[in-house]
Coordinates of C-alpha atoms in Angstrom, one line a residue:
Chain A
M1 CA 10.9 7.8 21.4
R2 CA 13.8 8.6 19.2
L3 CA 12.4 11.3 16.8
I4 CA 14.3 12.4 13.7
N5 CA 12.6 15.2 11.8
V6 CA 13.5 14.4 8.2
A7 CA 13.2 16.7 5.2
A8 CA 13.0 15.0 1.8
A9 CA 14.3 17.8 -0.5
Q10 CA 13.1 17.0 -4.0
L11 CA 14.8 18.9 -6.7
G12 CA 13.2 20.0 -9.9
P13 CA 15.1 19.7 -13.2
I14 CA 18.7 20.8 -13.6
Q15 CA 19.4 21.8 -17.2
K16 CA 22.7 21.1 -18.9
G17 CA 23.7 24.8 -18.8
D18 CA 22.9 25.3 -15.1
T19 CA 26.0 26.0 -13.0
R20 CA 26.8 24.1 -9.8
D21 CA 26.5 27.5 -8.0
A22 CA 23.0 27.9 -9.2
V23 CA 22.0 24.4 -8.1
V24 CA 23.6 24.9 -4.7
S25 CA 21.6 28.1 -4.3
R26 CA 18.4 26.1 -4.8
M27 CA 19.6 23.4 -2.4
L28 CA 20.4 26.1 0.2
A29 CA 16.9 27.6 -0.2
L30 CA 15.4 24.1 0.5
M31 CA 17.7 23.8 3.5
D32 CA 16.5 27.1 4.9
G33 CA 12.9 25.9 4.5
A34 CA 13.8 22.6 6.2
K35 CA 15.3 24.6 9.1
S36 CA 12.2 26.7 9.5
R37 CA 10.3 23.4 9.8
G38 CA 12.6 22.0 12.4
A39 CA 14.4 19.4 10.3
D40 CA 17.3 17.4 11.8
L41 CA 18.3 15.8 8.6
I42 CA 17.9 16.8 4.9
V43 CA 18.0 14.3 2.0
Y44 CA 18.6 15.4 -1.6
P45 CA 18.5 13.2 -4.7
E46 CA 21.0 11.3 -6.8
L47 CA 23.3 13.5 -8.9
A48 CA 22.0 16.5 -7.1
L49 CA 24.6 18.9 -8.5
T50 CA 24.2 18.3 -12.2
T51 CA 21.8 17.3 -15.0
F52 CA 21.3 13.5 -15.4
F53 CA 24.2 13.4 -18.0
P54 CA 24.0 9.6 -18.7
R55 CA 21.3 10.4 -21.1
W56 CA 23.9 11.9 -23.4
Y57 CA 26.3 9.8 -25.4
V58 CA 29.8 10.9 -25.9
E59 CA 32.5 8.9 -27.7
E60 CA 35.3 9.8 -25.3
T61 CA 34.0 9.3 -21.8
A62 CA 36.7 11.7 -20.5
E63 CA 34.5 14.5 -22.0
A64 CA 32.0 13.7 -19.3
D65 CA 34.5 14.3 -16.5
R66 CA 33.2 17.8 -16.2
W67 CA 30.1 16.4 -14.5
F68 CA 32.2 14.7 -11.8
E69 CA 33.4 16.0 -8.5
K70 CA 37.1 15.3 -7.7
T71 CA 36.9 16.3 -4.0
M72 CA 34.0 16.6 -1.5
P73 CA 33.4 19.1 -0.1
N74 CA 34.7 21.3 -2.8
E75 CA 34.3 25.0 -3.6
A76 CA 30.8 24.7 -5.1
T77 CA 29.5 22.5 -2.3
A78 CA 31.2 24.1 0.7
P79 CA 28.3 26.4 1.4
L80 CA 26.0 23.4 1.8
F81 CA 28.4 21.9 4.4
E82 CA 28.7 25.2 6.2
R83 CA 25.1 26.0 6.4
A84 CA 24.1 22.5 7.5
R85 CA 26.7 22.6 10.3
S86 CA 25.5 26.1 11.4
Y87 CA 21.9 24.7 11.5
G88 CA 23.0 21.5 13.3
M89 CA 21.4 19.6 10.5
G90 CA 22.5 16.2 9.0
M91 CA 22.6 16.0 5.2
S92 CA 22.7 13.5 2.4
F93 CA 23.1 14.1 -1.3
G94 CA 24.3 12.3 -4.4
Y95 CA 27.0 13.3 -7.0
A96 CA 29.2 11.8 -9.7
E97 CA 32.5 11.0 -8.0
L98 CA 35.9 10.9 -9.8
T99 CA 38.5 9.4 -7.5
E100 CA 42.2 10.4 -7.4
D101 CA 43.2 7.2 -9.1
G102 CA 40.7 7.7 -11.9
H103 CA 37.6 5.7 -11.0
H104 CA 34.1 6.9 -11.7
F105 CA 31.2 6.2 -9.3
N106 CA 27.6 7.3 -8.8
T107 CA 28.0 8.2 -5.1
S108 CA 26.0 9.5 -2.2
I109 CA 27.3 10.8 1.2
L110 CA 25.9 11.0 4.7
V111 CA 27.0 14.1 6.6
D112 CA 26.3 14.2 10.4
Q113 CA 25.2 17.3 12.3
S114 CA 28.7 18.5 12.9
G115 CA 29.4 18.6 9.1
T116 CA 31.5 15.4 9.0
I117 CA 31.1 12.9 6.2
V118 CA 30.3 9.8 8.2
G119 CA 29.2 7.5 5.3
K120 CA 29.9 7.2 1.6
Y121 CA 27.9 4.8 -0.7
R122 CA 28.7 4.0 -4.3
K123 CA 25.8 2.8 -6.5
T124 CA 25.8 -1.0 -6.9
H125 CA 23.0 -1.7 -9.4
L126 CA 23.8 0.4 -12.5
P127 CA 20.9 0.3 -14.9
G128 CA 21.0 0.9 -18.6
H129 CA 23.8 0.1 -21.0
A130 CA 27.4 1.0 -22.0
E131 CA 27.2 1.5 -25.8
Y132 CA 25.0 3.7 -27.9
S133 CA 21.6 1.8 -28.2
K134 CA 19.5 2.4 -31.3
E135 CA 16.5 0.5 -30.1
R136 CA 15.9 3.0 -27.2
S137 CA 13.9 6.2 -27.6
F138 CA 16.6 7.8 -25.5
Q139 CA 19.9 6.7 -23.9
H140 CA 20.6 5.6 -20.4
L141 CA 24.3 5.2 -20.3
E142 CA 25.1 4.6 -16.6
K143 CA 27.0 1.4 -17.4
R144 CA 29.2 3.6 -19.7
Y145 CA 30.0 6.4 -17.3
F146 CA 30.2 4.6 -14.0
E147 CA 31.8 1.5 -12.5
P148 CA 29.6 -0.6 -10.2
G149 CA 30.1 0.6 -6.6
D150 CA 32.8 -1.1 -4.5
T151 CA 31.3 -0.1 -1.1
G152 CA 28.5 -2.6 -0.7
F153 CA 25.5 -1.7 1.4
K154 CA 26.9 -0.5 4.7
A155 CA 24.9 0.9 7.7
W156 CA 26.2 3.5 10.0
R157 CA 25.3 4.3 13.6
T158 CA 25.0 8.1 13.7
M159 CA 22.6 10.9 14.7
G160 CA 21.0 8.6 17.3
G161 CA 20.1 5.8 14.8
I162 CA 21.2 3.3 12.2
F163 CA 21.2 4.7 8.7
G164 CA 21.9 3.3 5.3
M165 CA 21.9 4.6 1.7
C166 CA 21.2 3.4 -1.8
I167 CA 20.7 5.1 -5.1
C168 CA 17.9 5.0 -7.7
N169 CA 17.8 1.6 -9.4
D170 CA 19.2 0.0 -6.2
R171 CA 15.7 0.6 -4.7
R172 CA 14.1 -2.0 -7.0
W173 CA 16.3 -4.8 -5.7
P174 CA 15.2 -6.4 -2.4
E175 CA 18.8 -7.4 -1.8
T176 CA 19.6 -3.8 -1.1
Y177 CA 17.2 -3.4 1.8
R178 CA 17.9 -6.9 3.2
V179 CA 21.7 -6.4 3.4
L180 CA 20.9 -3.1 5.3
G181 CA 18.2 -4.8 7.3
L182 CA 20.7 -7.4 8.5
Q183 CA 22.7 -4.6 10.0
G184 CA 19.5 -3.3 11.8
V185 CA 19.0 -0.3 9.6
E186 CA 16.4 2.1 11.0
M187 CA 16.3 4.6 8.1
V188 CA 17.3 4.1 4.5
L189 CA 18.0 7.2 2.4
I190 CA 17.5 7.0 -1.4
G191 CA 17.9 9.5 -4.2
Y192 CA 16.8 8.9 -7.8
N193 CA 16.5 10.2 -11.3
T194 CA 13.9 8.1 -13.1
P195 CA 12.7 8.7 -16.6
A196 CA 9.0 9.0 -16.8
V197 CA 8.8 6.7 -19.8
N198 CA 10.5 3.3 -20.3
P199 CA 12.9 3.9 -23.2
L200 CA 12.2 0.3 -24.4
R201 CA 8.4 0.5 -24.1
D202 CA 6.7 3.8 -24.7
A203 CA 3.4 2.5 -23.3
E204 CA 5.0 2.4 -19.8
G205 CA 4.5 6.0 -18.8
P206 CA 4.6 8.1 -15.6
S207 CA 1.7 6.4 -13.7
E208 CA 3.3 2.9 -14.0
R209 CA 6.7 4.3 -13.2
L210 CA 5.4 6.0 -10.1
F211 CA 3.6 2.7 -9.1
H212 CA 6.9 0.8 -9.4
N213 CA 8.6 3.5 -7.4
R214 CA 6.1 3.2 -4.5
L215 CA 5.9 -0.6 -4.6
S216 CA 9.7 -1.0 -4.4
V217 CA 10.1 1.5 -1.6
Q218 CA 7.1 0.4 0.4
A219 CA 8.1 -3.3 0.2
G220 CA 11.7 -2.5 1.3
A221 CA 10.4 -0.6 4.3
Y222 CA 7.9 -3.2 5.4
Q223 CA 10.1 -6.2 4.9
N224 CA 12.9 -4.7 7.0
S225 CA 10.8 -2.7 9.4
A226 CA 12.7 0.5 8.6
W227 CA 11.8 4.1 7.6
V228 CA 12.6 4.9 4.0
V229 CA 13.1 8.4 2.6
S230 CA 13.2 8.4 -1.2
V231 CA 13.9 11.6 -3.0
A232 CA 13.6 12.5 -6.7
K233 CA 15.2 14.8 -9.1
A234 CA 12.1 15.5 -11.2
G235 CA 10.5 17.4 -14.1
I236 CA 11.5 18.2 -17.6
E237 CA 15.3 18.1 -17.7
D238 CA 17.0 18.9 -21.0
G239 CA 13.8 17.9 -22.7
H240 CA 13.4 14.6 -20.9
H241 CA 10.8 13.9 -18.3
L242 CA 11.7 12.5 -14.9
I243 CA 9.1 11.4 -12.4
G244 CA 8.7 13.1 -9.0
G245 CA 6.9 11.2 -6.3
S246 CA 9.4 11.6 -3.5
L247 CA 8.2 9.5 -0.5
I248 CA 8.6 9.1 3.2
V249 CA 7.5 5.6 4.2
N250 CA 7.1 4.2 7.7
P251 CA 8.3 0.8 8.9
A252 CA 4.9 -0.7 8.2
G253 CA 5.4 0.2 4.6
E254 CA 2.8 3.0 4.6
I255 CA 3.4 6.3 2.8
V256 CA 3.3 9.2 5.3
A257 CA 4.4 11.9 2.8
E258 CA 4.5 12.1 -0.9
A259 CA 5.6 15.0 -3.3
K260 CA 2.8 16.6 -5.2
T261 CA 4.9 18.5 -7.8
E262 CA 7.8 17.9 -10.2
G263 CA 9.8 20.9 -8.9
D264 CA 11.9 21.9 -5.8
E265 CA 9.6 20.6 -3.0
L266 CA 10.1 19.8 0.7
L267 CA 8.4 17.0 2.6
V268 CA 9.0 17.1 6.4
H269 CA 8.0 14.3 8.7
G270 CA 8.9 13.4 12.3
C271 CA 10.1 9.8 12.2
D272 CA 10.3 7.9 15.5
L273 CA 13.1 5.4 15.0
D274 CA 11.5 3.3 17.8
D275 CA 8.6 2.6 15.4
T276 CA 11.0 0.1 13.8
V277 CA 11.1 -2.1 16.9
F278 CA 7.8 -3.8 16.7
G279 CA 8.3 -5.3 13.2
K280 CA 11.9 -6.2 13.9
K281 CA 10.8 -8.1 17.0
T282 CA 7.8 -9.9 15.6
V283 CA 7.1 -10.8 11.9
F284 CA 10.6 -9.7 10.8
D285 CA 12.6 -11.0 13.7
F286 CA 15.2 -12.3 11.4
A287 CA 17.0 -14.4 14.0
R288 CA 13.9 -16.4 14.7
H289 CA 12.4 -16.8 11.2
R290 CA 15.0 -16.6 8.4
R291 CA 16.3 -19.9 7.0
I292 CA 19.6 -19.1 5.3
E293 CA 20.2 -22.7 4.4
H294 CA 17.6 -22.1 1.6
Y295 CA 18.9 -18.7 0.4
G296 CA 22.2 -19.9 -1.2
L297 CA 21.3 -19.1 -4.8
I298 CA 20.9 -15.5 -4.0
S299 CA 24.6 -14.9 -3.4
E300 CA 26.0 -17.8 -5.4
Q301 CA 24.3 -17.3 -8.7
T302 CA 24.0 -14.0 -10.7
G303 CA 21.7 -14.9 -13.5
V304 CA 18.9 -17.4 -14.2
I305 CA 19.5 -21.1 -14.4
A306 CA 16.1 -22.6 -15.4
P307 CA 15.1 -26.2 -14.6
E308 CA 15.5 -28.8 -17.3
Chain B
M1 CA 1.7 -16.4 -26.4
R2 CA 1.7 -19.1 -23.8
L3 CA -1.7 -18.7 -22.1
I4 CA -2.5 -20.5 -18.8
N5 CA -6.1 -19.9 -17.7
V6 CA -5.7 -19.9 -13.9
A7 CA -8.4 -20.3 -11.3
A8 CA -7.6 -19.0 -7.8
A9 CA -10.0 -21.0 -5.6
Q10 CA -10.5 -19.1 -2.4
L11 CA -12.0 -21.2 0.4
G12 CA -14.3 -19.8 3.1
P13 CA -13.8 -21.0 6.6
I14 CA -13.4 -24.7 7.6
Q15 CA -14.8 -25.3 11.1
K16 CA -13.2 -27.7 13.5
G17 CA -16.1 -30.1 13.2
D18 CA -16.1 -30.2 9.3
T19 CA -15.1 -33.5 7.8
R20 CA -12.6 -33.7 5.0
D21 CA -15.3 -35.1 2.7
A22 CA -17.4 -32.0 3.3
V23 CA -14.4 -29.8 2.4
V24 CA -13.5 -31.9 -0.7
S25 CA -17.1 -31.4 -1.9
R26 CA -16.7 -27.7 -1.7
M27 CA -13.4 -27.9 -3.5
L28 CA -15.0 -30.1 -6.2
A29 CA -17.8 -27.5 -6.7
L30 CA -15.1 -24.8 -7.2
M31 CA -13.3 -27.1 -9.6
D32 CA -16.6 -27.5 -11.6
G33 CA -16.9 -23.8 -11.7
A34 CA -13.3 -23.4 -12.9
K35 CA -13.9 -26.0 -15.6
S36 CA -17.0 -24.1 -16.9
R37 CA -14.8 -21.0 -17.2
G38 CA -12.1 -22.9 -19.1
A39 CA -9.4 -23.1 -16.4
D40 CA -6.2 -25.0 -17.1
L41 CA -5.0 -24.9 -13.5
I42 CA -6.8 -24.5 -10.1
V43 CA -5.0 -23.2 -7.0
Y44 CA -6.4 -23.8 -3.5
P45 CA -5.1 -22.3 -0.2
E46 CA -2.7 -23.5 2.5
L47 CA -4.2 -26.2 4.8
A48 CA -7.1 -26.6 2.4
L49 CA -8.5 -29.7 4.0
T50 CA -8.8 -28.7 7.6
T51 CA -9.3 -25.8 9.9
F52 CA -6.2 -23.7 10.8
F53 CA -5.5 -25.9 13.8
P54 CA -2.2 -24.1 14.9
R55 CA -4.5 -21.7 16.6
W56 CA -5.3 -24.4 19.2
Y57 CA -2.8 -25.3 21.9
V58 CA -2.5 -29.0 22.9
E59 CA 0.1 -30.3 25.4
E60 CA 0.8 -33.4 23.5
T61 CA 1.4 -32.6 19.8
A62 CA 0.5 -36.1 18.8
E63 CA -3.1 -35.2 19.6
A64 CA -2.9 -32.9 16.5
D65 CA -1.9 -35.7 14.2
R66 CA -5.5 -36.2 13.2
W67 CA -5.2 -32.9 11.2
F68 CA -2.3 -34.4 9.2
E69 CA -2.3 -36.5 5.9
K70 CA -0.1 -39.6 6.0
T71 CA -0.4 -40.3 2.2
M72 CA -1.3 -38.1 -0.8
P73 CA -3.6 -38.8 -2.6
N74 CA -5.6 -40.6 0.1
E75 CA -9.2 -41.7 0.3
A76 CA -10.6 -38.2 1.1
T77 CA -8.6 -36.4 -1.6
A78 CA -8.8 -39.1 -4.4
P79 CA -11.9 -37.4 -5.9
L80 CA -10.0 -34.2 -6.4
F81 CA -7.2 -36.0 -8.3
E82 CA -9.8 -38.0 -10.4
R83 CA -11.9 -35.0 -11.4
A84 CA -8.9 -32.8 -12.1
R85 CA -7.5 -35.5 -14.4
S86 CA -10.8 -36.0 -16.1
Y87 CA -11.0 -32.2 -16.7
G88 CA -7.3 -32.1 -17.9
M89 CA -6.8 -29.5 -15.2
G90 CA -3.6 -28.9 -13.2
M91 CA -4.1 -28.4 -9.4
S92 CA -2.3 -27.2 -6.3
F93 CA -3.4 -27.3 -2.7
G94 CA -1.9 -27.2 0.8
Y95 CA -2.2 -29.7 3.6
A96 CA -0.5 -30.8 6.8
E97 CA 1.9 -33.7 6.0
L98 CA 3.0 -36.4 8.4
T99 CA 5.8 -38.4 6.8
E100 CA 6.3 -42.2 7.2
D101 CA 9.3 -41.4 9.4
G102 CA 7.3 -39.1 11.7
H103 CA 8.1 -35.6 10.4
H104 CA 5.5 -32.9 10.3
F105 CA 5.4 -30.3 7.6
N106 CA 3.1 -27.6 6.2
T107 CA 3.1 -28.7 2.6
S108 CA 1.7 -27.9 -0.8
I109 CA 1.7 -29.9 -4.0
L110 CA 1.6 -29.2 -7.7
V111 CA -0.3 -31.7 -9.8
D112 CA -0.1 -31.7 -13.6
Q113 CA -2.9 -32.1 -16.0
S114 CA -2.4 -35.9 -16.0
G115 CA -3.0 -36.1 -12.3
T116 CA 0.7 -36.7 -11.4
I117 CA 2.2 -34.9 -8.4
V118 CA 5.1 -33.1 -10.1
G119 CA 6.2 -30.9 -7.3
K120 CA 6.1 -30.8 -3.5
Y121 CA 7.0 -27.8 -1.3
R122 CA 7.3 -27.7 2.5
K123 CA 6.9 -24.3 4.2
T124 CA 10.2 -22.7 5.0
H125 CA 9.2 -19.6 7.0
L126 CA 7.1 -20.8 9.9
P127 CA 5.6 -17.8 11.8
G128 CA 4.4 -17.7 15.3
H129 CA 5.8 -19.6 18.3
A130 CA 6.2 -23.1 19.8
E131 CA 5.0 -22.7 23.4
Y132 CA 1.7 -21.3 24.8
S133 CA 2.0 -17.5 24.7
K134 CA 0.1 -15.5 27.3
E135 CA 0.9 -12.1 25.7
R136 CA -1.1 -13.0 22.5
S137 CA -4.8 -12.4 22.1
F138 CA -4.8 -15.9 20.3
Q139 CA -2.3 -18.6 19.6
H140 CA -0.3 -19.1 16.4
L141 CA 1.6 -22.3 17.1
E142 CA 3.1 -23.2 13.7
K143 CA 6.5 -23.5 15.2
R144 CA 5.0 -26.1 17.6
Y145 CA 3.2 -28.4 15.1
F146 CA 5.5 -28.1 12.1
E147 CA 9.2 -28.4 11.3
P148 CA 10.7 -25.9 8.9
G149 CA 10.5 -27.3 5.4
D150 CA 13.5 -29.2 4.0
T151 CA 12.7 -28.7 0.3
G152 CA 13.8 -25.2 -0.3
F153 CA 12.3 -23.1 -3.1
K154 CA 12.3 -25.3 -6.2
A155 CA 10.9 -24.4 -9.6
W156 CA 9.4 -27.0 -11.9
R157 CA 9.1 -27.0 -15.7
T158 CA 5.6 -28.3 -16.3
M159 CA 2.3 -27.4 -18.1
G160 CA 4.2 -25.3 -20.6
G161 CA 5.9 -23.0 -18.1
I162 CA 8.1 -22.7 -15.0
F163 CA 6.2 -22.9 -11.7
G164 CA 7.1 -22.4 -8.1
M165 CA 5.2 -22.6 -4.8
C166 CA 5.4 -21.0 -1.4
I167 CA 3.0 -20.9 1.6
C168 CA 1.5 -18.0 3.6
N169 CA 4.3 -16.3 5.6
D170 CA 6.9 -17.2 2.9
R171 CA 5.2 -14.6 0.8
R172 CA 6.4 -11.8 3.0
W173 CA 10.1 -12.7 2.5
P174 CA 11.7 -11.5 -0.7
E175 CA 14.2 -14.3 -0.5
T176 CA 11.3 -16.7 -1.4
Y177 CA 10.6 -15.1 -4.8
R178 CA 14.2 -14.4 -5.6
V179 CA 15.3 -18.0 -5.2
L180 CA 12.5 -18.9 -7.5
G181 CA 13.3 -16.0 -9.8
L182 CA 16.9 -17.3 -10.1
Q183 CA 15.3 -20.4 -11.6
G184 CA 13.4 -18.3 -14.1
V185 CA 10.0 -18.8 -12.4
E186 CA 7.1 -17.6 -14.5
M187 CA 4.2 -18.3 -12.1
V188 CA 4.3 -18.5 -8.3
L189 CA 1.5 -20.3 -6.5
I190 CA 0.7 -19.2 -2.9
G191 CA -1.8 -20.4 -0.3
Y192 CA -2.4 -18.7 3.0
N193 CA -4.4 -18.5 6.2
T194 CA -3.8 -15.1 7.7
P195 CA -5.5 -13.8 10.9
A196 CA -7.3 -10.6 10.3
V197 CA -5.8 -9.1 13.5
N198 CA -2.2 -9.1 14.7
P199 CA -2.3 -11.2 17.9
L200 CA 0.4 -8.9 19.4
R201 CA -1.2 -5.6 18.4
D202 CA -5.0 -5.3 18.2
A203 CA -4.8 -2.0 16.3
E204 CA -3.4 -3.9 13.3
G205 CA -6.7 -5.1 11.7
P206 CA -8.0 -6.4 8.4
S207 CA -7.2 -3.3 6.3
E208 CA -3.5 -3.2 7.3
R209 CA -3.2 -7.0 7.0
L210 CA -4.7 -6.9 3.5
F211 CA -2.4 -4.1 2.6
H212 CA 0.7 -6.1 3.6
N213 CA -0.7 -9.1 1.7
R214 CA -0.9 -7.1 -1.5
L215 CA 2.4 -5.3 -1.0
S216 CA 4.3 -8.5 -0.5
V217 CA 2.8 -10.3 -3.4
Q218 CA 2.9 -7.4 -5.8
A219 CA 6.6 -6.7 -5.0
G220 CA 7.5 -10.4 -5.4
A221 CA 5.8 -10.5 -8.8
Y222 CA 7.4 -7.2 -10.1
Q223 CA 10.9 -7.8 -8.8
N224 CA 11.1 -11.2 -10.5
S225 CA 8.8 -10.4 -13.5
A226 CA 6.5 -13.4 -12.7
W227 CA 2.8 -14.0 -12.4
V228 CA 1.7 -14.7 -8.8
V229 CA -1.5 -16.4 -7.8
S230 CA -2.1 -16.0 -4.1
V231 CA -5.1 -17.8 -2.5
A232 CA -6.7 -17.4 0.9
K233 CA -8.7 -19.5 3.3
A234 CA -10.9 -16.7 4.6
G235 CA -13.7 -15.8 6.9
I236 CA -14.7 -16.6 10.5
E237 CA -13.1 -20.0 11.3
D238 CA -13.8 -21.4 14.7
G239 CA -14.5 -17.9 15.9
H240 CA -11.3 -16.4 14.5
H241 CA -11.3 -14.0 11.5
L242 CA -9.0 -14.8 8.5
I243 CA -8.5 -12.2 5.8
G244 CA -9.6 -12.9 2.2
G245 CA -8.1 -10.8 -0.6
S246 CA -7.0 -13.6 -2.9
L247 CA -5.0 -12.1 -5.8
I248 CA -3.8 -12.7 -9.3
V249 CA -0.9 -10.3 -10.0
N250 CA 0.9 -9.8 -13.3
P251 CA 4.6 -9.7 -13.9
A252 CA 4.5 -5.9 -13.7
G253 CA 3.2 -6.2 -10.1
E254 CA -0.3 -5.1 -11.0
I255 CA -3.4 -6.7 -9.6
V256 CA -5.5 -8.2 -12.3
A257 CA -8.1 -10.0 -10.1
E258 CA -8.9 -9.8 -6.4
A259 CA -11.5 -11.7 -4.2
K260 CA -14.4 -9.7 -3.0
T261 CA -15.8 -12.0 -0.4
E262 CA -14.5 -14.1 2.5
G263 CA -16.2 -17.3 1.3
D264 CA -15.7 -19.9 -1.4
E265 CA -14.9 -17.7 -4.4
L266 CA -13.3 -18.2 -7.8
L267 CA -11.1 -15.8 -9.7
V268 CA -10.2 -16.9 -13.2
H269 CA -7.7 -15.0 -15.4
G270 CA -5.9 -15.8 -18.6
C271 CA -2.2 -15.4 -17.8
D272 CA 0.3 -15.2 -20.8
L273 CA 3.6 -16.6 -19.5
D274 CA 5.3 -14.7 -22.3
D275 CA 4.4 -11.5 -20.4
T276 CA 7.2 -12.4 -18.0
V277 CA 9.8 -12.0 -20.8
F278 CA 10.0 -8.2 -21.0
G279 CA 10.9 -7.6 -17.3
K280 CA 13.3 -10.6 -17.3
K281 CA 15.2 -9.1 -20.3
T282 CA 15.3 -5.5 -19.2
V283 CA 15.1 -4.0 -15.6
F284 CA 15.3 -7.5 -14.0
D285 CA 17.9 -9.1 -16.3
F286 CA 19.6 -10.7 -13.4
A287 CA 22.7 -11.7 -15.3
R288 CA 23.4 -8.1 -16.4
H289 CA 22.5 -6.3 -13.2
R290 CA 22.8 -8.3 -10.1
R291 CA 26.0 -7.9 -8.0
I292 CA 26.3 -11.0 -5.9
E293 CA 29.6 -9.9 -4.4
H294 CA 27.6 -7.5 -2.2
Y295 CA 24.8 -10.0 -1.2
G296 CA 26.9 -12.3 1.0
L297 CA 25.2 -11.3 4.3
I298 CA 21.8 -12.6 3.0
S299 CA 22.9 -16.2 3.0
E300 CA 25.7 -16.0 5.6
Q301 CA 23.9 -14.3 8.5
T302 CA 20.5 -15.2 9.9
G303 CA 19.9 -12.4 12.4
V304 CA 20.8 -8.8 12.8
I305 CA 24.4 -7.7 13.6
A306 CA 24.2 -3.9 14.1
P307 CA 27.2 -1.6 13.6
E308 CA 29.2 -0.5 16.7

């Protein structure tokens, strides 16, 4: 048995006017709660320090730089690193990253129990669009404010297991989990900010969005025999509704914990990393069953080429 | 609107002693029922003509050749082709194929409304094992009796849409649907024979097996914005229990029809192939969102290589 007690720390909304200090206070309160429940690792969502600013259009993207972090840790987030280290707790959260040479990424980090950043992931699958879109009921400008990540899907051996990360829209793409699975990933950490309504189809509301959230995460877990911890920023943020539905899913694809609110909420579950072994040695024993000679299109061809 | 009225023709068990003629009579009765409900296309399961013989070990695999078809159509299956043509109904079913040059495949065919075989698929992901296995509560010798398919996952433009096929265990692998999705597939036809208990873990019974069946098929449909018609051979076959749970799933991943029995049973649903367009143009617009530069491992590496 290799037990990791994981806390999925869902955040309620962060309004445009909220300071990073105010947000970090909420994150620390969740960390205290996780400690009292014996957590070894706490997972916060995508863009955990700010509002989901890609919903706002600005002409000059430099105006959005105030939502980005130039260093990590920095003054605002140092208390998170300090408290996690003092608790001997690992930590993961997402933030907007502005690099020294001026690149913008939607990023998440994995921090081990000594407070060291052992993994950094930059979001690969940016949804939405780059220019103002009149046909949408609201904007989703991730392709404007971020570049596609340059890290790929890397897995890290740390804290007694093999961990990977991905962010929001990445979780809908089976390629995400499979690249991690081919590195033997045992636990995938996901953060997301997902509008509760499809901006291109009003009829697609919260229940369908929550269904797709579950379906994607459960399939990724099952098909790679890995734990998945998927954590929302939720609720009414600057007048826009984000789904909750944070999940912990076991390597059989079954939900073992699910958030009930759209506010700050903690799910804690003891995950035995050895539960990943059965699936990895039987139905999903990749070495015995995969037939890569028939998978070429997946990495050779980006878009659809239909038959004549 | 491009409506295809599809009949998922679940078969109950086929016992070892049942003749092909007896089975074809049952298939014809289902076809008649499908006709009376206006079906344009009927889909039967994997190994639709015989019992699931890979559960039986024989020393000399040639002894199993009696379960294989050397030509298609042949005398036993000619009535299926004739009646389908007379009804103007497309058809798909699975069978064990023995080629002229002695190769053995687990095969399915797609027959258009004029009775022409327009597509042939040979199963890629063979589950189970090749030698007698003492640790299993029953045998699953697909790797003994079949060679891995040599066709890959091809999509065909026919009957007013783009169709693909896969067989049983293929449906658990996201690579299957994605290779088809990259060809713009609008409807995936699946047949399966799935034991109701995991032979390596008795605790994994019918409800978990049905859950994995749904999860795999629904995820494949959603993540490629395609209809999926997935059809079981079900019930107690030669003393071994196979799950039912045949499904028709829409391009949003939602179940629109599900079998209620483990016998011969028909599900008929009008599927608008234009319902695939919204997903293919938005969330799963592959050309805009996929990042193949990060998918290399999927087609380069068969098994797991874990980080140091």
